[in-house]
Amino acid sequence: MSDSGSIRTRTVILGAAALLVVVGVIFFLVSDSAQKAVSARAAEAVGNYAEKMMEENSIMEVIPVDVRQINDYIFQATGISNTVLISTQEGNVVFDTGLAIQAAKQKRMLEEVAPDQPVTHIILSHSHQDHAGGTPFWAEEGSEIVTHRQFPEEQRYLKQLEPYLYQRNRLLFPWMPESPPEVGFMAYGHVVPTTLVDDYSSLVFEQGGVRFEVLPMPGAEGADNLTLWLPDEKIFFAGDFFGPYFPQFPNIFTMRGEKFRKPIEYIESLNRVLALEPEMVVPSHLDPVVGRERIREEVTRIRDAVQYVHDQVVKGMIEGKTVYQLMDEIHLPPELDLSQKHGKVSWAVRSIWEYYATWFHMESTTELYSVPRSAVYADLVDTAGADRLTQKAQEYIASGKPVHALHVLEVTLESQPNHRAALEARREALEILLARAKAETANSYELRWLNHRIELTNQQLGESRAQ
Ligand SMILES: [Zn+2]
């Protein structure tokens, strides 16, 4: 995407977000149901506009809102995130409420096909915006809002750290507007659950002849993961329990910068899913997966892959290997091979390492003190010379060692940020890494990070030319 394209896009998205906020302020602070309907229509119009802009400016592939029927009484609204409506004779149960910009349309389209009844339960798989964002549209007087007991705390920390986390997220999800919406139904963090479910327990209820089991599944996305199991239909509503793709190697914990996720708990939860023997998995992203055998095989492979990586890390730690050695050495064996588009094995290695050993790797005394390595980079440049260091980096690039080159260039650019040859070498090293990432795992986080760094380097090169 060109620079002017990206600026235009951001302006448009920002405009749409601002408009949504205004709509939210005008209508949603009044909780009267007629006003709410007006608000939903306005929100839908703004959501359509935001989608159109995101697509026209190729910010991301927007999955359009549509409705499909899972069976006679289960309906799914598709979108960037899905929403499920299970219609019983005694009321409707909603699982996950989607992203705020698509939720109004998802709700309207579900209501066109499903019987018009009160919403008795809203079950939220976790506190992320793309699963809980549409809750204000669905909540009615008397609706039970069911979450994990950790949901309020997860929502609290994500909200409190939003100013920090939002900027990190924006580097990885460049279609996000520049700042988070602060008011109205777009704002994050206002879901108040009425029913809490604890780990290693479940919420079981029967309604209009349908049996529901809300099952916590610790270890997946955050500490507040809930899933829904319909034992008679043998359908497992997974939320993000498997991540966005099925099957995939999971994000043991994410580089976006959230709290630790626990690998062994995740393995136990995968065993819990296997024991259910689902015939259909309905995730909250992308399409349902059908077939008992297939599901059993794939879930087993995910479990065994996580167990394998975990055990290899622990073994390496005991043998005295460094985290870097293990990041380099540990690979999934062919029979456990899984997509790494979302979670990457070498990062899982590091996550598991730090989950057990925490921040102090006992490799250097300097880890203990507040003086970073970069404090002496300028001295190194003075001693060795920026040109000589850049030449060394170029030699590394020529011999296929782009990360070595980046280490050297960090030293050079810390003291001489506009050194052209160093900036050009950095761009080259990043482009090699990008090409490798595309050819190897196509991990979406890695691709977006590298693209961000290349864009930044290009900007600096542009500025250094202007000087
Ligand atoms: Zn999600």
Coordinates of C-alpha atoms and ligand atoms in Angstrom, one line a residue, residues 81 126 128 130-131 221 240 284-285, ligand 1:
S81 CA -16.2 -12.7 14.0
H126 CA -13.9 -14.3 26.2
H128 CA -11.8 -9.7 23.4
D130 CA -14.2 -9.2 18.5
H131 CA -16.3 -11.6 20.7
E221 CA -7.1 -17.0 24.5
D240 CA -11.3 -18.7 19.9
S284 CA -16.2 -17.8 16.2
H285 CA -14.0 -17.2 13.2
Ligands
ZN1 ZN -11.2 -13.6 18.0

